[in-house]
Coordinates of C-alpha atoms in Angstrom, one line a residue:
M1 CA -83.6 36.5 17.7
R2 CA -80.9 36.4 14.9
D3 CA -78.8 33.7 16.6
K4 CA -82.0 31.6 16.8
R5 CA -82.8 32.1 13.0
N6 CA -79.2 31.2 12.0
V7 CA -79.2 27.9 14.1
F8 CA -82.5 27.2 12.3
W9 CA -81.2 27.8 8.9
R10 CA -78.2 25.8 9.4
S11 CA -80.1 23.0 10.9
A12 CA -82.3 23.1 8.0
V13 CA -79.5 23.0 5.2
I14 CA -77.9 20.2 7.1
A15 CA -81.1 18.2 7.2
V16 CA -81.6 18.7 3.4
L17 CA -77.8 18.0 2.4
L18 CA -77.0 15.1 4.4
P19 CA -79.4 12.5 2.9
L20 CA -78.1 13.8 -0.6
L21 CA -74.4 13.3 0.4
L22 CA -74.9 9.8 2.0
G23 CA -77.0 8.5 -1.0
F24 CA -74.8 10.2 -3.8
G25 CA -74.0 7.8 -6.4
G26 CA -76.1 5.1 -4.8
C27 CA -73.6 4.3 -2.0
S28 CA -74.5 3.5 1.3
V29 CA -72.5 4.3 4.5
R30 CA -71.1 1.5 6.8
M31 CA -68.4 1.8 9.4
R32 CA -65.4 -0.6 8.8
S33 CA -63.5 -2.5 11.5
V34 CA -59.9 -1.8 11.8
S35 CA -58.9 -5.3 10.4
E36 CA -61.1 -4.6 7.3
L37 CA -59.2 -1.2 6.7
M38 CA -55.7 -3.0 6.9
R39 CA -56.5 -5.4 4.4
P40 CA -54.7 -5.3 1.0
P41 CA -56.7 -4.2 -2.2
L42 CA -58.7 -6.9 -3.8
P43 CA -56.6 -8.9 -6.2
F44 CA -57.4 -9.4 -10.0
G45 CA -56.3 -11.9 -12.8
D46 CA -54.3 -14.8 -11.4
N47 CA -54.4 -13.4 -7.8
E48 CA -58.2 -13.3 -8.0
S49 CA -58.5 -17.2 -8.7
L50 CA -55.8 -17.9 -6.3
Q51 CA -57.6 -16.0 -3.4
K52 CA -60.7 -18.0 -4.3
A53 CA -58.7 -21.1 -3.8
F54 CA -57.3 -19.8 -0.8
Y55 CA -60.5 -19.0 0.8
D56 CA -62.0 -22.2 -0.3
E57 CA -59.0 -24.6 1.3
I58 CA -58.1 -22.1 4.3
G59 CA -61.1 -20.3 5.0
R60 CA -62.0 -16.5 5.2
D61 CA -61.6 -16.0 9.0
T62 CA -58.0 -14.9 8.2
Q63 CA -55.7 -11.8 7.6
L64 CA -53.1 -11.8 4.7
K65 CA -49.6 -11.0 5.7
I66 CA -47.5 -8.9 3.3
P67 CA -43.7 -8.6 3.5
V68 CA -42.4 -5.5 4.7
S69 CA -39.1 -5.4 2.8
G70 CA -37.6 -7.0 -0.4
K71 CA -38.5 -7.3 -3.9
H72 CA -41.9 -9.0 -3.0
H73 CA -44.5 -6.7 -1.6
S74 CA -47.8 -9.1 -1.9
A75 CA -49.4 -11.6 0.4
Y76 CA -49.3 -13.7 -3.0
V77 CA -46.0 -14.4 -4.0
L78 CA -45.9 -15.9 -7.5
Y79 CA -42.7 -17.9 -8.4
D80 CA -41.8 -20.8 -10.7
L81 CA -40.1 -22.8 -7.8
D82 CA -39.7 -25.9 -10.0
T83 CA -38.7 -24.4 -13.4
D84 CA -41.6 -26.1 -15.2
G85 CA -42.7 -22.8 -16.7
E86 CA -45.7 -22.5 -14.4
N87 CA -45.7 -20.3 -11.2
E88 CA -46.2 -21.7 -7.8
A89 CA -47.8 -19.3 -5.2
L90 CA -46.8 -18.7 -1.5
V91 CA -49.5 -17.2 0.6
F92 CA -48.8 -15.6 3.7
Y93 CA -51.4 -15.3 6.4
A94 CA -52.8 -15.6 10.1
V95 CA -55.9 -16.9 11.6
N96 CA -58.1 -14.0 13.1
G97 CA -57.6 -14.5 17.0
D98 CA -53.9 -15.7 16.7
L99 CA -52.6 -12.8 14.4
N100 CA -49.1 -13.2 15.8
A101 CA -48.6 -16.6 14.4
V102 CA -48.1 -16.4 10.4
R103 CA -48.7 -19.4 8.3
L104 CA -47.4 -20.3 4.7
S105 CA -49.8 -22.2 2.1
V106 CA -48.1 -23.5 -1.0
F107 CA -50.4 -23.7 -4.1
R108 CA -49.8 -25.0 -7.5
K109 CA -51.3 -24.1 -10.9
A110 CA -53.2 -27.0 -12.7
G111 CA -54.8 -25.5 -15.8
E112 CA -57.1 -22.5 -14.5
D113 CA -57.3 -23.9 -10.9
W114 CA -55.0 -23.4 -8.0
L115 CA -54.4 -26.6 -5.9
L116 CA -53.3 -26.5 -2.2
R117 CA -49.8 -28.5 -1.8
E118 CA -49.1 -27.7 1.6
D119 CA -50.0 -25.4 4.6
L120 CA -47.5 -25.1 7.3
A121 CA -46.7 -22.7 10.5
G122 CA -44.1 -19.9 9.9
S123 CA -41.4 -18.9 12.4
G124 CA -42.8 -15.3 13.4
S125 CA -45.5 -12.8 14.0
E126 CA -44.7 -10.9 10.6
V127 CA -43.1 -11.8 7.2
Y128 CA -40.1 -9.5 6.8
S129 CA -38.9 -10.4 3.4
V130 CA -39.1 -13.3 0.7
S131 CA -36.3 -14.0 -1.7
F132 CA -35.1 -16.8 -4.2
V133 CA -31.5 -18.0 -4.7
D134 CA -29.8 -20.9 -6.3
M135 CA -27.4 -22.3 -3.5
N136 CA -26.3 -25.4 -5.2
G137 CA -26.0 -24.4 -8.8
D138 CA -28.8 -26.8 -9.8
G139 CA -30.9 -24.4 -11.5
V140 CA -33.6 -24.5 -9.0
M141 CA -34.2 -21.8 -6.6
E142 CA -34.2 -22.1 -2.7
I143 CA -36.7 -20.1 -0.8
L144 CA -35.4 -17.5 1.8
I145 CA -37.9 -16.2 4.2
S146 CA -37.2 -13.8 6.9
W147 CA -39.7 -13.8 9.7
T148 CA -40.2 -11.0 12.4
T149 CA -40.5 -12.3 16.0
A150 CA -42.7 -10.3 18.7
E151 CA -39.9 -11.3 21.1
S152 CA -36.9 -9.4 19.5
K153 CA -36.4 -6.1 17.8
T154 CA -32.7 -6.5 17.0
S155 CA -33.0 -10.1 15.3
R156 CA -35.1 -12.1 13.0
V157 CA -35.4 -15.8 11.9
L158 CA -34.2 -16.6 8.6
T159 CA -35.6 -20.1 7.1
V160 CA -34.3 -21.5 3.9
Y161 CA -36.5 -23.8 2.3
E162 CA -36.0 -26.4 -0.6
Y163 CA -39.2 -27.0 -2.8
S164 CA -40.1 -30.6 -4.1
G165 CA -42.5 -30.7 -7.1
A166 CA -43.3 -34.2 -6.0
P167 CA -44.5 -34.3 -2.4
E168 CA -42.3 -36.3 0.3
T169 CA -43.3 -39.3 2.0
D170 CA -45.0 -37.1 4.7
G171 CA -46.9 -35.3 1.9
K172 CA -44.6 -32.1 2.4
V173 CA -43.3 -30.2 -0.6
L174 CA -41.2 -27.8 1.4
R175 CA -38.1 -29.1 3.2
V176 CA -36.3 -26.8 5.9
I177 CA -32.6 -26.6 4.8
A178 CA -31.7 -24.4 7.7
S179 CA -33.1 -21.7 10.3
E180 CA -30.9 -19.0 11.8
N181 CA -31.4 -16.2 14.0
V182 CA -30.1 -13.3 12.1
S183 CA -29.9 -9.4 12.4
A184 CA -29.4 -9.2 8.6
A185 CA -28.6 -11.6 5.6
E186 CA -27.8 -11.6 2.1
P187 CA -27.1 -14.1 -0.4
M188 CA -23.6 -13.6 -2.2
D189 CA -20.6 -15.5 -3.7
I190 CA -18.2 -14.5 -1.3
D191 CA -15.5 -17.3 -2.3
S192 CA -15.7 -16.7 -5.9
D193 CA -16.7 -20.1 -6.7
G194 CA -19.7 -19.3 -8.9
R195 CA -22.4 -20.2 -6.3
A196 CA -24.2 -18.4 -3.8
E197 CA -23.5 -18.6 -0.4
L198 CA -25.6 -16.9 2.7
F199 CA -24.0 -14.0 4.4
V200 CA -25.3 -13.7 7.8
L201 CA -24.7 -10.9 10.5
H202 CA -25.8 -12.2 14.3
Q203 CA -25.9 -10.1 17.4
Q204 CA -25.9 -11.9 20.6
V205 CA -26.8 -10.3 23.9
T206 CA -25.6 -12.3 26.9
A207 CA -25.5 -11.6 30.6
Q208 CA -21.5 -11.1 30.3
R209 CA -21.2 -8.9 27.3
P210 CA -22.8 -8.7 23.8
Q211 CA -21.2 -10.4 20.9
S212 CA -21.6 -9.8 17.0
F213 CA -20.6 -12.4 14.3
A214 CA -20.5 -12.6 10.8
R215 CA -21.2 -15.9 9.4
V216 CA -21.2 -17.8 5.7
L217 CA -23.4 -20.8 5.2
K218 CA -22.9 -22.9 2.3
M219 CA -24.7 -25.7 0.6
D220 CA -23.4 -29.2 1.0
D221 CA -24.3 -31.1 -2.4
E222 CA -24.6 -34.6 -0.8
T223 CA -26.7 -33.7 2.3
R224 CA -28.4 -30.7 0.6
T225 CA -28.0 -28.8 3.8
L226 CA -26.3 -25.5 4.9
Y227 CA -23.0 -25.8 7.0
L228 CA -20.9 -23.1 8.5
M229 CA -18.2 -22.4 6.2
G230 CA -16.6 -19.3 8.0
E231 CA -17.3 -17.3 11.0
T232 CA -15.6 -14.1 12.4
P233 CA -16.5 -11.9 15.2
L234 CA -17.2 -8.3 14.8
D235 CA -17.4 -5.0 16.8
A236 CA -20.2 -5.7 19.4
D237 CA -20.5 -2.3 20.5
V238 CA -23.3 -1.5 18.0
S239 CA -27.1 -1.0 18.4
A240 CA -28.1 -2.2 14.9
Y241 CA -26.9 -3.0 11.4
A242 CA -27.8 -0.4 8.6
G243 CA -26.7 -2.2 5.5
I244 CA -24.8 -4.5 3.6
K245 CA -22.9 -3.6 0.3
Q246 CA -20.6 -5.7 -2.0
E247 CA -17.9 -4.4 -3.8
A248 CA -16.8 -6.7 -6.8
V249 CA -13.6 -5.6 -8.5
R250 CA -12.5 -7.8 -11.5
G251 CA -9.7 -10.2 -10.4
Q252 CA -10.2 -9.6 -6.8
P253 CA -12.2 -11.5 -4.1
L254 CA -15.5 -10.0 -3.2
R255 CA -15.5 -7.8 -0.2
V256 CA -18.5 -7.1 1.9
F257 CA -19.0 -3.4 3.8
V258 CA -21.4 -3.5 6.8
D259 CA -22.5 -0.4 8.2
A260 CA -23.6 -0.3 11.7
Y261 CA -25.2 2.2 14.1
R262 CA -23.2 3.0 17.5
G263 CA -25.7 4.4 19.5
E264 CA -28.3 6.7 17.8
N265 CA -26.1 9.0 15.7
Q266 CA -22.6 7.4 15.3
M267 CA -21.6 5.0 12.7
I268 CA -18.9 2.3 12.0
T269 CA -18.1 0.2 8.8
E270 CA -16.8 -3.2 8.9
I271 CA -14.8 -4.7 5.9
I272 CA -15.3 -8.6 5.6
E273 CA -13.9 -10.9 2.8
W274 CA -12.9 -14.5 2.3
N275 CA -9.2 -15.5 2.5
A276 CA -8.7 -18.3 0.1
K277 CA -5.2 -19.1 1.4
K278 CA -6.3 -19.0 5.1
E279 CA -9.5 -20.5 4.3
R280 CA -11.3 -18.2 6.6
L281 CA -13.2 -14.7 6.8
V282 CA -10.9 -11.7 7.7
T283 CA -11.9 -8.3 9.1
P284 CA -8.8 -5.8 8.3
L285 CA -10.5 -2.9 10.3
L286 CA -11.1 -4.9 13.5
D287 CA -8.5 -4.8 16.5
P288 CA -8.0 -8.5 16.8
V289 CA -7.4 -8.0 20.6
L290 CA -9.9 -5.4 21.8
L291 CA -12.4 -6.7 19.1
K292 CA -13.1 -2.9 18.3
N293 CA -13.3 -1.0 15.2
T294 CA -12.2 2.6 15.9
L295 CA -10.8 3.5 12.4
S296 CA -14.2 3.8 10.8
L297 CA -15.9 5.6 13.7
R298 CA -17.7 8.9 12.6
R299 CA -20.0 11.1 14.7
E300 CA -22.8 11.2 11.9
P301 CA -24.4 8.1 10.5
I302 CA -23.2 8.5 7.1
P303 CA -23.1 5.2 5.3
S304 CA -20.1 3.8 3.1
M305 CA -20.6 4.3 -0.6
D306 CA -18.7 4.8 -3.9
I307 CA -18.3 8.6 -3.2
D308 CA -16.0 9.3 -6.1
A309 CA -17.6 6.7 -8.8
D310 CA -14.1 5.0 -9.2
G311 CA -15.9 1.5 -8.6
T312 CA -14.6 0.8 -5.0
I313 CA -16.4 1.6 -1.8
E314 CA -15.1 4.3 0.5
I315 CA -15.6 4.7 4.2
P316 CA -16.3 8.2 5.6
V317 CA -14.4 9.2 8.9
Q318 CA -14.6 12.7 10.6
S319 CA -12.7 15.1 12.5
V320 CA -13.4 18.4 14.1
W321 CA -13.3 21.3 11.6
P322 CA -12.2 24.5 13.7
G323 CA -14.7 27.4 13.6
S324 CA -17.4 25.4 11.6
K325 CA -21.1 25.2 12.7
M326 CA -23.9 23.3 11.3
V327 CA -27.8 24.0 12.0
R328 CA -29.7 20.7 11.7
Q329 CA -33.1 20.3 10.3
G330 CA -35.9 21.1 12.9
S331 CA -33.2 22.6 15.1
G332 CA -32.3 26.3 15.9
E333 CA -29.1 25.5 17.6
A334 CA -25.7 25.5 15.9
V335 CA -23.5 22.6 16.7
N336 CA -19.9 21.8 15.8
Y337 CA -19.4 20.7 12.2
A338 CA -17.1 17.8 11.3
M339 CA -15.0 17.6 7.9
T340 CA -15.5 14.2 6.3
R341 CA -12.6 12.3 4.9
W342 CA -13.5 9.4 2.7
M343 CA -10.7 6.8 2.9
T344 CA -10.1 3.8 0.8
V345 CA -8.8 0.4 2.4
D346 CA -6.7 -1.8 0.3
R347 CA -6.4 -5.4 0.4
A348 CA -3.5 -5.6 2.7
G349 CA -5.8 -3.3 5.0
K350 CA -3.9 -0.2 4.5
E351 CA -6.1 3.0 4.4
S352 CA -5.4 6.1 2.4
S353 CA -7.7 9.2 1.6
A354 CA -9.7 9.4 -1.4
V355 CA -11.8 12.7 -0.9
W356 CA -11.8 15.6 1.7
C357 CA -15.0 17.3 2.0
A358 CA -17.9 19.4 3.4
M359 CA -21.1 17.4 3.3
M360 CA -24.5 19.0 3.1
R361 CA -26.5 15.8 3.9
S362 CA -30.0 17.2 3.7
E363 CA -29.5 18.3 0.0
R364 CA -27.3 15.4 -0.8
Y365 CA -24.2 17.0 -2.2
Y366 CA -20.8 17.5 -1.2
V367 CA -17.9 20.1 -1.6
A368 CA -14.6 18.3 -2.2
L369 CA -11.6 20.3 -0.8
T370 CA -8.4 18.9 -2.4
D371 CA -6.2 21.7 -1.6
Q372 CA -4.8 21.2 2.1
E373 CA -3.8 24.9 2.5
L374 CA -7.4 25.9 1.4
R375 CA -8.9 23.2 3.8
A376 CA -6.9 24.7 6.7
A377 CA -7.9 28.6 6.0
I378 CA -11.7 28.2 5.7
A379 CA -14.6 27.5 8.0
V380 CA -18.0 26.4 7.0
F381 CA -21.5 27.6 8.3
G382 CA -24.3 25.3 7.4
D383 CA -28.1 25.7 7.9
E384 CA -30.3 22.9 6.9
N385 CA -33.4 24.9 7.6
E386 CA -32.5 27.5 5.4
R387 CA -30.8 25.2 2.9
T388 CA -27.6 27.2 2.9
M389 CA -23.9 26.4 3.2
R390 CA -21.3 29.2 3.6
F391 CA -17.5 29.1 3.2
C392 CA -15.5 32.0 4.8
E393 CA -11.9 32.9 5.7
Y394 CA -10.6 31.5 9.2
D395 CA -7.6 32.0 11.2
N396 CA -6.9 28.8 13.1
T397 CA -4.5 30.3 15.3
S398 CA -6.4 33.4 16.7
G399 CA -9.9 32.0 15.8
A400 CA -10.8 35.1 13.7
Y401 CA -13.2 35.0 10.8
G402 CA -12.5 36.9 7.5
D403 CA -14.6 37.5 4.4
E404 CA -17.3 35.0 2.9
L405 CA -15.6 33.2 0.0
L406 CA -18.5 31.1 -1.3
L407 CA -22.4 30.7 -0.7
L408 CA -24.3 27.6 -1.7
I409 CA -28.2 27.8 -1.4
T410 CA -31.0 25.6 -2.3
A411 CA -34.2 27.3 -3.3
P412 CA -37.6 26.6 -4.8
K413 CA -37.5 26.8 -8.7
A414 CA -39.3 29.9 -8.9
Q415 CA -37.4 31.8 -6.5
A416 CA -34.0 30.6 -7.9
Q417 CA -35.0 31.6 -11.4
S418 CA -35.9 34.9 -10.2
E419 CA -33.9 38.4 -11.0
A420 CA -32.5 38.3 -7.2
Y421 CA -30.5 35.3 -8.0
R422 CA -29.0 36.4 -11.5
D423 CA -25.5 36.3 -10.7
Y424 CA -25.5 32.8 -9.2
K425 CA -24.4 29.8 -10.8
R426 CA -26.7 26.8 -11.4
L427 CA -25.2 23.7 -10.0
F428 CA -28.1 20.9 -9.8
E429 CA -31.9 21.0 -10.6
G430 CA -34.5 18.8 -9.0
E431 CA -38.3 18.4 -9.7
T432 CA -39.0 21.5 -7.3
S433 CA -35.7 23.3 -6.7
M434 CA -32.4 24.1 -7.7
T435 CA -29.0 24.5 -6.0
L436 CA -27.1 27.7 -6.7
A437 CA -23.6 29.0 -6.0
Y438 CA -22.2 32.5 -5.6
I439 CA -18.5 33.3 -5.5
T440 CA -17.7 36.4 -4.0
Q441 CA -14.9 38.7 -4.9
S442 CA -12.6 37.5 -2.0
G443 CA -13.4 33.9 -3.3
V444 CA -12.2 34.9 -6.7
Q445 CA -9.1 36.0 -5.1
A446 CA -8.6 32.7 -3.1
G447 CA -8.8 30.9 -6.4
L448 CA -12.5 29.9 -6.5
N449 CA -13.8 29.8 -9.9
E450 CA -16.5 28.0 -12.4
S451 CA -14.1 25.2 -12.8
F452 CA -14.1 24.6 -8.9
L453 CA -18.0 24.7 -9.0
R454 CA -17.9 22.2 -11.7
N455 CA -15.4 20.0 -10.5
N456 CA -15.6 19.8 -6.7
I457 CA -19.3 20.2 -6.0
K458 CA -20.9 16.9 -6.8
Q459 CA -24.4 15.2 -5.8
Y460 CA -24.4 11.7 -4.2
T461 CA -27.1 9.0 -3.4
E462 CA -26.9 7.5 0.0
V463 CA -27.4 3.8 -0.9
S464 CA -28.4 1.6 1.9
A465 CA -28.9 -2.2 2.0
N466 CA -30.8 -5.0 2.9
G467 CA -31.4 -7.1 5.6

């Protein structure tokens, strides 16, 4: 009987509260379609009047497309294309029923109104990125649009447009300068002539064997088209490109560092630069016969970076660290841990070591081990789940472990500031956590001290690039 009364009262409460909840604030309940839920927020200001013009000219049976990468993350991209002081607008959309075909509308501001100048088909199912660059030094930006296609996961279509304030005889205001299949691309002044070229990476999968290339496209002033300025093969045994970085050193040609995945976990770095004397691209780390880059191969996907803040980019390479183990995030299994050596490559292609270190990638810090004798006499035990890194004595000949020398731990602030960590030294402080260090008595005897902590343990930021 009690169960029946409970059911009755629960039903009564629900019956009373449900209408109140549904009617609270005068709101009504309506189920939305998936396409409605995916729409961007309603625009305001200039975008609001632009949207009205877009609906008037193109119609409402559309879905806006937002670039997924780059600086412009709106379906309405406003930019002064003709340098007259007024923004033009690029609007990306697809017609409902054909959402895999992106279209582009170009609008121009006239007083308070937006006027449609041109509507044209894009070259993909999504918009990957939009950027603007002056490639011929006339002060007017060319438009670079990267399109994602449903047919390919490793490449995109990059279209370069020139905008004309006055329509051509065919009524068009956008003219296609070039269209390339690319895996990644970035504008840069690779030949140091003061004008931007287009640096392109391209992977080509054929029935015989895959091929990879770096290409540079340059603007021809007379024809106002892009031509192939230079091309060089790259290591083709890569699964994807991770990023493009530029190293600009005063008085030296620009160098391009390209990080690429080999499989899921390994990584290599290509160096590409323009040789003015030979008038071609050169790749100092690529074996010219085998077309392989083995010198920069590492077992972890650690990108190249300026690790020691000296203004030049270093490349990480790794070797087995005897006796050392690491437990990765989400895993309870300890795997062999590698020592990371950051190398520099000079302009003649000769490499040298910049920093030897133990890296705690999950916490973005490293421990530099400049003393060769110390490196050979210790082992490291890291645990990314416990957020700890321990250094202990190790005999490389017998495989025997000795005393613990140094403990590094990252802990929540409340925990790190507790009495239990009174004897620890604070290294770094984040929003919610602190990284602390404790040197044991054996560590002190081995020469570890506060100066070592201050000078040898550094934070870093993994900067990846664009595509």
